[in-house]
PDB file of C-alpha atoms in Angstrom:
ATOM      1  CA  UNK A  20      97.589 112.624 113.494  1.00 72.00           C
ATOM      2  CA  UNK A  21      97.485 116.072 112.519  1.00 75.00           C
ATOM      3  CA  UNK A  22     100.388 116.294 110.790  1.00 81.00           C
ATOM      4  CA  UNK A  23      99.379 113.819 109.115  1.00 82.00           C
ATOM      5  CA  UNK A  24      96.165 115.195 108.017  1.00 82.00           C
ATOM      6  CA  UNK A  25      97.793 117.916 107.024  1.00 83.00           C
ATOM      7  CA  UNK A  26     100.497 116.516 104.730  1.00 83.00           C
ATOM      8  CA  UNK A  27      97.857 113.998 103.239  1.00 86.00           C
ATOM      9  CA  UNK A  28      95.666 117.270 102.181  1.00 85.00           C
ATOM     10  CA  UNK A  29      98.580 118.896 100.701  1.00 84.00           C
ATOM     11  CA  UNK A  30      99.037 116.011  98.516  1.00 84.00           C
ATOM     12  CA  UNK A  31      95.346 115.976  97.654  1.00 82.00           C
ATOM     13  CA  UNK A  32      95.588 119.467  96.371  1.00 79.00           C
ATOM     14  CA  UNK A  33      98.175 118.867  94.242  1.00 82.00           C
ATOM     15  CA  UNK A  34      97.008 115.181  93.013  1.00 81.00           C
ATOM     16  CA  UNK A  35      93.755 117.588  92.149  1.00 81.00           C
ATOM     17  CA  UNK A  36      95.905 119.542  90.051  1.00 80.00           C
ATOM     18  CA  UNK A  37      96.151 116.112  87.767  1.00 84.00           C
ATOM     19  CA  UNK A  38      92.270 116.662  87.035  1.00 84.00           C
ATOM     20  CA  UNK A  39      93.410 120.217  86.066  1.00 86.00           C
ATOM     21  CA  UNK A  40      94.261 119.121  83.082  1.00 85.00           C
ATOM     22  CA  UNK A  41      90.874 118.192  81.342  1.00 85.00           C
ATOM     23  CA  UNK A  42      90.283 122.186  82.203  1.00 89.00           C
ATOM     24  CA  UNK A  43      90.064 124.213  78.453  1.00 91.00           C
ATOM     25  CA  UNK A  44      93.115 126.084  78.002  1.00 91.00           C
ATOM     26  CA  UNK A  45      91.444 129.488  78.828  1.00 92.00           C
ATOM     27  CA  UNK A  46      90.626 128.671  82.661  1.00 92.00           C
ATOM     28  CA  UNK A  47      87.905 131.008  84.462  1.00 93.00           C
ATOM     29  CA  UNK A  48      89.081 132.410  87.817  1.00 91.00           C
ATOM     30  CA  UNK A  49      86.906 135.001  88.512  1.00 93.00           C
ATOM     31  CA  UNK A  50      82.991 134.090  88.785  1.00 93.00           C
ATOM     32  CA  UNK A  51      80.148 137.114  88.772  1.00 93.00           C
ATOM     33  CA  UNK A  52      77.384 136.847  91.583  1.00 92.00           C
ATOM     34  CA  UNK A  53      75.205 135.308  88.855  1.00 91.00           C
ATOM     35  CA  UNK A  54      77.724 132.407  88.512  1.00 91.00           C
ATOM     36  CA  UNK A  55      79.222 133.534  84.915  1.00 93.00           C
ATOM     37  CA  UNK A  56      82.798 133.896  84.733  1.00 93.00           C
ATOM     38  CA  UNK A  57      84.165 137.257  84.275  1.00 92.00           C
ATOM     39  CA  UNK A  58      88.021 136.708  84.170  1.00 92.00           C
ATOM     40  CA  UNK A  59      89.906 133.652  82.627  1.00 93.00           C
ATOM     41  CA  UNK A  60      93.514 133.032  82.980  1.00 93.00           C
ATOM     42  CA  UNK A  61      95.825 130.431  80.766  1.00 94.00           C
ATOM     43  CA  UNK A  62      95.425 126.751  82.135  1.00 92.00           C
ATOM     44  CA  UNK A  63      99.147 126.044  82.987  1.00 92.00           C
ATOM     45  CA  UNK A  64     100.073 129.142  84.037  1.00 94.00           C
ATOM     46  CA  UNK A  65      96.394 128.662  86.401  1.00 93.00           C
ATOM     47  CA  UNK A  66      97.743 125.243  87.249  1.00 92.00           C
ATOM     48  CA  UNK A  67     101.207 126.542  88.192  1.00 91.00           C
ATOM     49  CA  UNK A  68     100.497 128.969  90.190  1.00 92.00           C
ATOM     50  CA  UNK A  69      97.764 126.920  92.430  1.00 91.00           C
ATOM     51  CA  UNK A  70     100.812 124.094  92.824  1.00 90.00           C
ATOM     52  CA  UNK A  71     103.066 127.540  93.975  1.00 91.00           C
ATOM     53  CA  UNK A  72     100.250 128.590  96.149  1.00 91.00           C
ATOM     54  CA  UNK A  73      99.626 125.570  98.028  1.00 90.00           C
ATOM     55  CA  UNK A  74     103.609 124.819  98.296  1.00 90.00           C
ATOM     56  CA  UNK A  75     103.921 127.993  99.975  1.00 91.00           C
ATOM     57  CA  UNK A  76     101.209 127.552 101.987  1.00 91.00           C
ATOM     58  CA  UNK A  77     102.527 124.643 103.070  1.00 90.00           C
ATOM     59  CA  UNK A  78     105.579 125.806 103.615  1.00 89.00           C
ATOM     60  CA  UNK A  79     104.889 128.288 106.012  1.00 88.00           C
ATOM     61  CA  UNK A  80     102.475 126.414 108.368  1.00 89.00           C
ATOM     62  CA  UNK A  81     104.976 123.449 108.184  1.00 88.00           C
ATOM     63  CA  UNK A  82     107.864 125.856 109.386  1.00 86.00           C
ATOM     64  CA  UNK A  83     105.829 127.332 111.984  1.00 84.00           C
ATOM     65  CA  UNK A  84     104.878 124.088 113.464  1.00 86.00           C
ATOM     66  CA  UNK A  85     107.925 122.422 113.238  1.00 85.00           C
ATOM     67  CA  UNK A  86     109.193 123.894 116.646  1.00 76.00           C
ATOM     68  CA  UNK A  87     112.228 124.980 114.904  1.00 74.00           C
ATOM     69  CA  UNK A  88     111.396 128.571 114.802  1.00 71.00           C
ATOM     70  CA  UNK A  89     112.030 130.435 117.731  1.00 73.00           C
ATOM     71  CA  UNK A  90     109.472 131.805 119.659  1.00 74.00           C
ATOM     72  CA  UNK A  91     110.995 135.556 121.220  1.00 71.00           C
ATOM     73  CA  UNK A  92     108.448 138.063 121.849  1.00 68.00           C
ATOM     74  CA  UNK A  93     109.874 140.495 119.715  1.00 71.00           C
ATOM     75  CA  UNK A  94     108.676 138.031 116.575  1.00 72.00           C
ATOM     76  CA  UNK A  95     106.044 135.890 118.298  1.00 77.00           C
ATOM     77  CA  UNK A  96     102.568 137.409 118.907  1.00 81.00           C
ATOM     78  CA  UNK A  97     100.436 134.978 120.959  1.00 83.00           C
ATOM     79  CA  UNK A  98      98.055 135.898 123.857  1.00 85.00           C
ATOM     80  CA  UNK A  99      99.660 136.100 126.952  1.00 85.00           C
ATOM     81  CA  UNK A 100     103.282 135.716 125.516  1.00 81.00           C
ATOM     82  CA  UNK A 101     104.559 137.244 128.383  1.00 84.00           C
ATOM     83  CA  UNK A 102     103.538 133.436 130.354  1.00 87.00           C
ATOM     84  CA  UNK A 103     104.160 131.791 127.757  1.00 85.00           C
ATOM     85  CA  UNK A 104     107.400 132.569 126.272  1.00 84.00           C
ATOM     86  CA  UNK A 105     108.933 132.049 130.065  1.00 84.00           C
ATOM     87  CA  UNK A 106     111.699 129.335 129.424  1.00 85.00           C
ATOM     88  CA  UNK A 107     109.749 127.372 131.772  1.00 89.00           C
ATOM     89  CA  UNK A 108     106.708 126.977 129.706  1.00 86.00           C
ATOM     90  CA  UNK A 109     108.559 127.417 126.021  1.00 84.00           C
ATOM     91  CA  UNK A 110     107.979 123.993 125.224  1.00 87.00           C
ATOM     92  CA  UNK A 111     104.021 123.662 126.029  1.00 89.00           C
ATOM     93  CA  UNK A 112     103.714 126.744 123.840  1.00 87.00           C
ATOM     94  CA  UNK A 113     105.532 125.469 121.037  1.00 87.00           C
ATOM     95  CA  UNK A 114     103.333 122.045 121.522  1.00 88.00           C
ATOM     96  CA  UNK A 115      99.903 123.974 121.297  1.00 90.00           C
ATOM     97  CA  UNK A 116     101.182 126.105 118.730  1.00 88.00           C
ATOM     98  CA  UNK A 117     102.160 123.257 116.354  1.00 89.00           C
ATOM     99  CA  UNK A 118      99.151 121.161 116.663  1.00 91.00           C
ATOM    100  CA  UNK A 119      96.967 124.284 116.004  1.00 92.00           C
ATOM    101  CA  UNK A 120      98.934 125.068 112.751  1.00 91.00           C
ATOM    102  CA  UNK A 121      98.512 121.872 111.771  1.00 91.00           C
ATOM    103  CA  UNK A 122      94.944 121.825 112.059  1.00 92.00           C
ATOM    104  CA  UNK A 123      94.995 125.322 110.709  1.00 92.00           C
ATOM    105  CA  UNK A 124      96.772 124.390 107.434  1.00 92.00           C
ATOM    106  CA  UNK A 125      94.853 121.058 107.207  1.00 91.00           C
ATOM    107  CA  UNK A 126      91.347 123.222 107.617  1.00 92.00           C
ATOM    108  CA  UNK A 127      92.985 125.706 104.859  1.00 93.00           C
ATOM    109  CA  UNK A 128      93.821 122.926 102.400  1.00 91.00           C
ATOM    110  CA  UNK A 129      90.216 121.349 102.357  1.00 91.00           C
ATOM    111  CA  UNK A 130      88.797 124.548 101.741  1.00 95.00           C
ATOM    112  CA  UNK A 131      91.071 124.584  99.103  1.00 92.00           C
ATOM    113  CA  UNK A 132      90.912 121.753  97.784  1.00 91.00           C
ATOM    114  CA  UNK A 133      86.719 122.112  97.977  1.00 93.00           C
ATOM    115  CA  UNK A 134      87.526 125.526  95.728  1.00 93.00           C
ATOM    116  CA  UNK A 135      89.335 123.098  92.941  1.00 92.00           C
ATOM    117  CA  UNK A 136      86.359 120.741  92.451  1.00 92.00           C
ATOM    118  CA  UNK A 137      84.248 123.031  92.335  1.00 94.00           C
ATOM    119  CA  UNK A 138      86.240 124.960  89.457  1.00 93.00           C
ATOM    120  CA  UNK A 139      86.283 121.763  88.321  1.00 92.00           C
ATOM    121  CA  UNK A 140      82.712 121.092  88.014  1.00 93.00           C
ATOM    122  CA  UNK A 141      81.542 124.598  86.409  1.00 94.00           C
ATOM    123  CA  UNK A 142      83.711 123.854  83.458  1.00 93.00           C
ATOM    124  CA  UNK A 143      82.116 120.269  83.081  1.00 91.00           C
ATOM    125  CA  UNK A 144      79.326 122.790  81.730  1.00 88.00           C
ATOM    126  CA  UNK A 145      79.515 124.974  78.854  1.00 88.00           C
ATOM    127  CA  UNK A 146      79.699 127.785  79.024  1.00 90.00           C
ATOM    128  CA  UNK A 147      81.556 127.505  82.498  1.00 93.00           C
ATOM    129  CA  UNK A 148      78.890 128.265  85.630  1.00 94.00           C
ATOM    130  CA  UNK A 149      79.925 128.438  88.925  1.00 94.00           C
ATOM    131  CA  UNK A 150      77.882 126.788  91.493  1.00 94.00           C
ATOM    132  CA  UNK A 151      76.927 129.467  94.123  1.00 95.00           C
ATOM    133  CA  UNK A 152      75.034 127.093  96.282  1.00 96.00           C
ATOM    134  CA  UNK A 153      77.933 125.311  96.948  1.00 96.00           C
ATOM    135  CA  UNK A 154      80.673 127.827  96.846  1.00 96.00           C
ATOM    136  CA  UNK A 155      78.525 130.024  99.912  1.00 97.00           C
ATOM    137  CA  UNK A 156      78.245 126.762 101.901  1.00 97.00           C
ATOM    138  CA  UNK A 157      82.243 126.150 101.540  1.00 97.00           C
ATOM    139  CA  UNK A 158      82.896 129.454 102.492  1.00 97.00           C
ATOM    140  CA  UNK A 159      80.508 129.637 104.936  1.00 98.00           C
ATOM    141  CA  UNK A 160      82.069 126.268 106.800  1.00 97.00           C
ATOM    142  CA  UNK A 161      85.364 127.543 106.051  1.00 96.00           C
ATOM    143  CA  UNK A 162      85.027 130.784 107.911  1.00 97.00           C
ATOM    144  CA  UNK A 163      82.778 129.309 110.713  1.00 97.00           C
ATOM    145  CA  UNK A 164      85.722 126.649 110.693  1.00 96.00           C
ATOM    146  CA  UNK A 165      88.549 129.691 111.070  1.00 96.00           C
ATOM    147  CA  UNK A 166      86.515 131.559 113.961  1.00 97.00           C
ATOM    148  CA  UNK A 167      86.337 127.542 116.014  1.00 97.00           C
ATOM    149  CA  UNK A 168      89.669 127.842 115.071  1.00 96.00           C
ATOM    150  CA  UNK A 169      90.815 131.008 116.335  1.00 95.00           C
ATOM    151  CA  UNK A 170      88.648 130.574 119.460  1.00 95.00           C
ATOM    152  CA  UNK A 171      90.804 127.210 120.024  1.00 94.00           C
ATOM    153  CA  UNK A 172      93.722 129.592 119.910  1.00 92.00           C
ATOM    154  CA  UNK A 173      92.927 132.004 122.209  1.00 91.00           C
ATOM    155  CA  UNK A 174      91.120 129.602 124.626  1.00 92.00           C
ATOM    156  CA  UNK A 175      94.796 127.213 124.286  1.00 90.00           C
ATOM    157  CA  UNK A 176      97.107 130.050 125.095  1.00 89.00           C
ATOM    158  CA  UNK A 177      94.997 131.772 127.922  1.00 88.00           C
ATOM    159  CA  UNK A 178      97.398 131.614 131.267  1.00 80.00           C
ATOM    160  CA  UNK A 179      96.124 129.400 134.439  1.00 79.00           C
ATOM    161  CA  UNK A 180      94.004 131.575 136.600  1.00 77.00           C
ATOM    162  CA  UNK A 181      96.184 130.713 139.531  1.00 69.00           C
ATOM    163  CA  UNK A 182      99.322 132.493 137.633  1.00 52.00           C
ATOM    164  CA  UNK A 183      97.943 135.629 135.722  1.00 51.00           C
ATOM    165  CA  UNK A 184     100.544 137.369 137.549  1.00 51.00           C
ATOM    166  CA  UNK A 185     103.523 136.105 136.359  1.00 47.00           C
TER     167      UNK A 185
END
């Protein structure tokens, strides 16, 4: 189901790039704490490099919870790798791992997604005027989403008391 969500929010972001084209041709992506813009960047080159942005993204969460990297603990840095990187356990870890970076990337991809419409909605005015309302509450449940989020991962990859030891 993750997965999934994940790969359906991708798309999203880039189907939003398809309402990036009513922006003007001079794009603001930069906002002052009063709303105004204060730096503006050529529309397709704006557009193209959000597409880029969110391939990579995608890219890299995708990779990392495909299962196909390998997890050695000279690359890997989870808590309690030493448990968890035992061959014995490998396959739990890479489990966890992948269904957190695919909630990870999925929570990453609304927020950005939520960024787009809202760049979206201070150009339906002119001049452009960013919403700050709105953008503090995104960010706001975006980082209170990331610190659940870590939390998850921490609380996911903590050993069984019963085994600290090994």
């Amino acid at each position: 189901m993750m997965k999934f969500l994940f790969y359906a929010l991708y798309g999203c972001n880039l189907l939003l790039l398809l309402g990036g084209l009513l922006l003007p041709s001079s794009v603001a992506v930069h906002f002052s704490l009063s709303g105004e813009p204060d730096r503006w960047m050529n529309r397709d080159v704006f557009l193209l490099s959000w597409a880029l942005y969110c391939s990579f993204m995608a890219l890299l969460f995708a990779l990392g919870a495909s299962g196909k990297m390998p997890l050695s603990s000279r690359f890997c840095n989870i808590p309690s790798k030493k448990y968890w990187l035992n061959p014995s356990r490998i396959d739990k870890a890479r489990t966890m791992l992948s269904r957190l970076l695919y909630e990870g990337g999925a929570g990453l991809f609304l927020f950005l997604g939520g960024l787009f419409l809202l760049l979206l909605q201070a150009h339906a005015k002119q001049p452009p005027l960013l919403s700050l309302p709105l953008f503090f509450l995104l960010l706001a449940i975006f980082l209170g989403g990331l610190l659940f989020w870590i939390l998850r991962f921490y609380r996911a990859f903590r050993p069984p008391r019963t085994n600290i030891e090994e």
